Amino acid sequence: MGFTSMNVGPEPEFFLFKTDEKGNPTTELNDQGGYFDLAPTDLGENCRREIVLTLEEMGFEIEASHHEVAPGQHEIDFKYADAIKAADQIQTFKLVVKTVARQHGLHATFMPKPLFGVNGSGMHCHQSLFRGNENAFYDENDKLGLSTVARQYMAGILRHARAFAAITNPTVNSYKRLVPGYEAPCYVAWSASNRGPMIRIPASRGLSTRVEVRNPDPAANPYLALAVMLKAGLDGIKHKMQVASSDGPQYLCHDGRRAGRAGHSEPAGRSEAGARRADPQRCHLRCAWRSCACTLLRAERNRMGYLPHASAPVGTRTIFDLVLI
């Protein structure tokens, strides 16, 4: 296809909990701060600063460091890199965060949803494909500045979202995050101006043109997660898949049909449902570990009684259900 690199800019989030006199983690948060709060409300500032300084000594180029929406939640963003280097950096980042937090008498966790009733931790992945020094996702003549390649890449991501969710969201706890009301994507959809769907298009253009895939969480193996997203996107390009034009903040189905407030549409019949099961990408995932994971997810869904939000259209499925289809 002529692409020379996949650039990825991850945004891993984490929580800081206090430890007891023996150094064991507790369920007590380090602070009650909110989004972009500063000291003295943000009590994790010193720990976060030392994490940043440590990462910079290790060659990371830090772009942002701030308190996140939930109490005790934080985010540190580092500059994009090619897929392999980005995955390496994610793993290194996790180790540094946990180590420095320990030195401050805190416990850092990358659990997607450690607490009920507050936002969970995601790992949004900004992605773009390059041909040499040219961003293949940019088209200055397009209304949104997106090339055909970018749209086909998004179509592939949306088409295979139900298949690769088992890798990008690998734990039972992952699906406690993907519920309405906590800024997490619940529907397979995209938008150029809405932060709710699974895919968002950031405002930057030119060499910075990219798509932000918002469903992955930091519990995922970054090597596998980036690999399956790339595979899905390239499949969209290979088969020239299409997404509908976005003319507002509404949700749009991957097949172009408007779906009101929900981005997922039910199969039109048994033939369409059968086609989903015949998805080649999904077939690659049908191995023993995925069967075990799905068994656990079904048990958890049944135990917790997860249902679509009351405002969603009748028949809407949650992402919790989609991975089990």
Coordinates of C-alpha atoms in Angstrom, one line a residue:
M1 CA 0.0 0.0 0.0
G2 CA 3.0 2.2 0.1
F3 CA 2.8 3.3 3.8
T4 CA 6.2 3.6 5.6
S5 CA 5.0 4.1 9.2
M6 CA 2.1 4.2 11.6
N7 CA 2.5 7.0 14.1
V8 CA 0.7 6.5 17.5
G9 CA 0.2 9.0 20.3
P10 CA -1.2 7.2 23.4
E11 CA -2.9 8.9 26.3
P12 CA -2.8 6.4 29.2
E13 CA -4.6 7.4 32.4
F14 CA -4.1 6.1 35.9
F15 CA -5.3 6.5 39.5
L16 CA -3.2 7.1 42.7
F17 CA -4.4 5.4 45.9
K18 CA -3.0 5.8 49.4
T19 CA -1.1 2.9 51.0
D20 CA -1.4 1.6 54.6
E21 CA 1.3 1.5 57.2
K22 CA 2.6 -1.8 55.7
G23 CA 2.8 -0.3 52.2
N24 CA -0.2 -2.2 50.9
P25 CA -2.7 -0.4 48.6
T26 CA -5.9 0.8 50.1
T27 CA -9.1 2.0 48.4
E28 CA -8.6 5.6 49.7
L29 CA -7.8 8.0 46.9
N30 CA -4.8 10.4 47.2
D31 CA -7.0 13.5 46.6
Q32 CA -10.4 14.8 45.6
G33 CA -9.2 17.0 42.7
G34 CA -10.9 17.4 39.3
Y35 CA -9.9 18.1 35.8
F36 CA -6.8 20.3 35.5
D37 CA -6.9 21.1 39.2
L38 CA -3.7 22.5 40.8
A39 CA -2.2 22.3 44.3
P40 CA -3.4 22.3 47.0
T41 CA -6.4 20.5 45.6
D42 CA -4.2 18.3 43.4
L43 CA -2.2 16.3 46.0
G44 CA -0.6 14.1 43.3
E45 CA 1.3 17.0 41.7
N46 CA 4.7 16.3 43.3
C47 CA 4.5 12.6 42.4
R48 CA 3.4 13.4 38.8
R49 CA 6.2 15.9 38.4
E50 CA 8.8 13.4 39.4
I51 CA 7.3 10.9 37.0
V52 CA 7.7 13.4 34.2
L53 CA 11.3 14.2 35.2
T54 CA 12.2 10.6 35.3
L55 CA 10.6 9.9 31.9
E56 CA 12.4 12.9 30.4
E57 CA 15.7 11.5 31.7
M58 CA 14.9 8.3 29.9
G59 CA 14.3 10.1 26.6
F60 CA 10.6 10.7 26.6
E61 CA 9.3 14.0 25.2
I62 CA 6.4 14.9 27.5
E63 CA 3.6 17.0 26.0
A64 CA 1.2 17.3 28.9
S65 CA 0.8 16.3 32.5
H66 CA -2.4 17.1 34.5
H67 CA -5.1 15.9 36.9
E68 CA -7.9 14.1 35.2
V69 CA -11.7 14.3 35.7
A70 CA -12.1 11.8 38.5
P71 CA -10.6 12.2 42.0
G72 CA -7.1 10.7 42.2
Q73 CA -7.0 10.3 38.5
H74 CA -4.1 11.6 36.3
E75 CA -2.8 11.7 32.8
I76 CA 0.6 12.2 31.3
D77 CA 0.9 12.4 27.5
F78 CA 4.1 11.9 25.5
K79 CA 4.9 12.6 21.9
Y80 CA 3.8 10.3 19.2
A81 CA 6.2 7.6 17.8
D82 CA 6.1 4.8 15.4
A83 CA 3.9 1.9 16.5
I84 CA 6.7 -0.3 18.0
K85 CA 8.4 2.5 19.8
A86 CA 5.0 3.7 21.1
A87 CA 4.2 0.3 22.5
D88 CA 7.7 0.1 24.2
Q89 CA 7.1 3.5 25.7
I90 CA 3.7 2.5 27.1
Q91 CA 5.2 -0.4 28.9
T92 CA 8.1 1.7 30.2
F93 CA 5.6 4.4 31.2
K94 CA 3.6 2.0 33.3
L95 CA 6.7 0.7 35.2
V96 CA 8.0 4.3 35.9
V97 CA 4.6 5.4 37.1
K98 CA 4.2 2.5 39.5
T99 CA 7.8 2.8 40.8
V100 CA 7.7 6.6 41.4
A101 CA 4.3 6.3 43.0
R102 CA 5.7 3.7 45.4
Q103 CA 8.5 6.1 46.4
H104 CA 5.8 8.6 47.3
G105 CA 3.9 6.2 49.5
L106 CA 1.2 5.8 46.8
H107 CA -0.2 2.9 44.7
A108 CA -0.7 3.6 41.0
T109 CA -3.2 1.5 39.1
F110 CA -4.0 1.2 35.4
M111 CA -7.3 -0.6 36.1
P112 CA -9.9 0.7 33.6
K113 CA -12.5 1.2 36.3
P114 CA -11.2 0.9 39.9
L115 CA -14.1 2.9 41.4
F116 CA -17.8 2.9 40.7
G117 CA -19.5 6.2 40.0
V118 CA -16.5 8.1 38.6
N119 CA -14.8 8.2 35.2
G120 CA -12.6 5.2 34.3
S121 CA -9.1 5.2 32.9
G122 CA -8.7 4.9 29.1
M123 CA -5.8 4.8 26.7
H124 CA -6.9 6.9 23.7
C125 CA -4.7 6.1 20.8
H126 CA -4.1 8.9 18.2
Q127 CA -3.2 7.2 14.9
S128 CA -2.0 8.3 11.5
L129 CA -0.3 6.6 8.5
F130 CA 2.7 8.2 6.7
R131 CA 4.3 7.7 3.3
G132 CA 7.7 9.1 3.9
N133 CA 7.3 12.6 5.2
E134 CA 3.7 12.9 4.0
N135 CA 0.7 12.3 6.2
A136 CA -1.6 10.0 4.2
F137 CA -4.6 11.1 6.3
Y138 CA -4.5 14.7 5.2
D139 CA -6.3 16.2 2.2
E140 CA -6.5 20.0 2.0
N141 CA -9.3 19.9 -0.5
D142 CA -11.6 17.9 1.8
K143 CA -14.2 19.7 3.9
L144 CA -12.8 18.1 7.1
G145 CA -9.3 17.9 5.8
L146 CA -9.5 14.1 5.7
S147 CA -8.2 12.0 2.8
T148 CA -9.9 9.0 1.4
V149 CA -7.3 6.9 3.1
A150 CA -8.3 8.3 6.5
R151 CA -11.9 7.6 5.9
Q152 CA -11.3 4.1 4.7
Y153 CA -9.0 3.5 7.7
M154 CA -11.8 4.7 10.1
A155 CA -14.3 2.5 8.3
G156 CA -12.0 -0.5 8.9
I157 CA -11.7 0.3 12.6
L158 CA -15.4 0.6 13.0
R159 CA -16.1 -2.5 10.9
H160 CA -13.8 -4.7 13.1
A161 CA -14.5 -3.0 16.4
R162 CA -16.6 -5.9 17.7
A163 CA -13.8 -8.3 16.9
F164 CA -10.8 -6.5 18.4
A165 CA -12.5 -5.3 21.6
A166 CA -11.3 -8.5 23.2
I167 CA -7.8 -7.3 22.8
T168 CA -8.1 -3.5 23.3
N169 CA -10.4 -4.1 26.3
P170 CA -9.1 -7.4 27.6
T171 CA -10.5 -7.6 31.2
V172 CA -13.9 -7.9 32.8
N173 CA -13.2 -4.6 34.5
S174 CA -12.7 -3.0 31.0
Y175 CA -16.4 -3.2 30.3
K176 CA -17.3 -1.5 33.6
R177 CA -15.7 1.6 32.1
L178 CA -17.6 1.5 28.8
V179 CA -20.9 2.7 30.2
P180 CA -22.9 5.9 29.5
G181 CA -22.3 9.0 31.6
Y182 CA -18.5 8.8 32.2
E183 CA -17.0 10.2 29.0
A184 CA -16.2 6.7 27.7
P185 CA -17.3 5.5 24.2
C186 CA -20.3 3.3 24.4
Y187 CA -21.3 3.0 20.7
V188 CA -19.4 2.1 17.6
A189 CA -19.5 5.5 15.8
W190 CA -17.4 8.4 14.7
S191 CA -17.6 12.2 14.7
A192 CA -15.6 15.2 13.8
S193 CA -16.9 17.3 16.7
N194 CA -18.2 15.0 19.4
R195 CA -16.0 13.4 22.1
G196 CA -18.6 10.6 22.8
P197 CA -18.1 8.2 19.9
M198 CA -15.5 5.5 19.6
I199 CA -13.6 7.6 17.0
R200 CA -13.0 11.3 17.2
I201 CA -11.2 13.5 14.7
P202 CA -8.9 16.1 16.6
A203 CA -8.9 19.6 15.1
S204 CA -5.2 19.7 14.0
R205 CA -4.5 19.3 10.3
G206 CA -1.5 19.0 8.0
L207 CA 1.1 16.7 9.4
S208 CA -0.9 16.4 12.6
T209 CA -4.0 15.0 11.0
R210 CA -5.0 11.9 12.8
V211 CA -7.9 9.8 14.2
E212 CA -8.3 9.2 17.9
V213 CA -9.6 5.7 18.8
R214 CA -11.0 6.0 22.2
N215 CA -12.1 2.6 23.4
P216 CA -8.7 1.0 24.3
D217 CA -7.8 1.0 28.0
P218 CA -4.4 0.8 29.7
A219 CA -5.0 -2.8 30.8
A220 CA -4.4 -3.9 27.1
N221 CA -1.2 -5.3 25.8
P222 CA -0.1 -2.3 23.7
Y223 CA 1.7 -4.5 21.1
L224 CA -1.4 -6.5 20.4
A225 CA -3.8 -3.6 20.7
L226 CA -1.9 -1.5 18.1
A227 CA -1.4 -4.5 15.8
V228 CA -5.1 -5.3 15.6
M229 CA -6.1 -1.6 15.2
L230 CA -3.6 -1.3 12.3
K231 CA -4.8 -4.5 10.8
A232 CA -8.4 -3.4 11.0
G233 CA -7.6 0.0 9.4
L234 CA -5.5 -1.4 6.6
D235 CA -8.4 -3.9 5.9
G236 CA -10.6 -0.9 5.5
I237 CA -8.2 0.7 3.0
K238 CA -7.6 -2.6 1.1
H239 CA -11.4 -3.1 0.6
K240 CA -12.2 0.6 0.1
M241 CA -14.7 0.6 3.0
Q242 CA -16.7 3.8 3.3
V243 CA -18.1 5.9 6.2
A244 CA -20.8 8.4 5.9
S245 CA -19.9 12.1 5.8
S246 CA -20.1 13.8 9.1
D247 CA -22.1 17.0 9.0
G248 CA -22.6 17.5 12.7
P249 CA -22.1 16.0 16.1
Q250 CA -24.6 13.2 15.6
Y251 CA -23.5 9.5 15.7
L252 CA -23.1 7.7 12.5
C253 CA -23.0 3.9 11.9
H254 CA -20.0 2.3 10.2
D255 CA -22.2 1.4 7.3
G256 CA -23.4 4.9 6.8
R257 CA -26.9 4.6 8.2
R258 CA -27.9 7.3 10.7
A259 CA -28.7 5.8 14.1
G260 CA -29.9 8.8 16.1
R261 CA -28.2 8.8 19.5
A262 CA -26.8 5.3 19.2
G263 CA -24.1 4.4 16.8
H264 CA -24.7 0.6 16.7
S265 CA -27.4 -0.8 14.4
E266 CA -28.9 -4.3 14.9
P267 CA -28.4 -6.9 12.1
A268 CA -31.0 -6.5 9.4
G269 CA -31.6 -10.2 9.4
R270 CA -29.9 -13.6 9.9
S271 CA -27.8 -13.1 6.8
E272 CA -26.3 -9.9 8.1
A273 CA -25.7 -11.5 11.5
G274 CA -24.1 -14.4 9.8
A275 CA -21.8 -12.1 7.8
R276 CA -20.6 -10.6 11.1
R277 CA -19.7 -14.0 12.4
A278 CA -17.8 -14.7 9.2
D279 CA -15.6 -11.6 9.6
P280 CA -12.1 -12.8 8.8
Q281 CA -10.6 -10.5 11.4
R282 CA -12.9 -12.1 14.0
C283 CA -11.9 -15.6 12.9
H284 CA -8.2 -14.8 13.8
L285 CA -9.4 -14.1 17.4
R286 CA -11.3 -17.3 17.9
C287 CA -8.8 -19.1 20.0
A288 CA -8.9 -20.7 23.4
W289 CA -8.1 -17.6 25.4
R290 CA -10.8 -15.5 23.8
S291 CA -13.4 -18.2 24.5
C292 CA -12.4 -18.1 28.2
A293 CA -12.5 -14.3 28.2
C294 CA -16.0 -14.3 26.7
T295 CA -17.2 -16.8 29.2
L296 CA -16.0 -14.5 32.0
L297 CA -17.6 -11.5 30.4
R298 CA -21.0 -13.2 30.0
A299 CA -20.9 -14.2 33.6
E300 CA -20.0 -10.7 34.7
R301 CA -22.6 -9.1 32.5
N302 CA -25.3 -11.4 33.8
R303 CA -24.3 -10.9 37.4
M304 CA -24.2 -7.1 37.1
G305 CA -27.2 -6.8 34.8
Y306 CA -25.6 -4.4 32.4
L307 CA -28.1 -2.7 30.1
P308 CA -28.0 0.2 27.6
H309 CA -28.6 3.6 29.0
A310 CA -32.3 4.5 29.5
S311 CA -32.1 7.2 26.8
A312 CA -30.7 4.9 24.1
P313 CA -33.0 3.7 21.3
V314 CA -34.8 0.4 21.9
G315 CA -32.6 -2.6 20.8
T316 CA -29.3 -0.8 21.4
R317 CA -26.5 -3.0 22.5
T318 CA -23.6 -1.8 24.7
I319 CA -20.0 -2.5 23.8
F320 CA -20.1 -5.1 26.6
D321 CA -22.6 -7.0 24.4
L322 CA -20.8 -6.4 21.2
V323 CA -17.6 -8.3 22.1
L324 CA -19.7 -11.3 22.9
I325 CA -21.6 -11.4 19.6

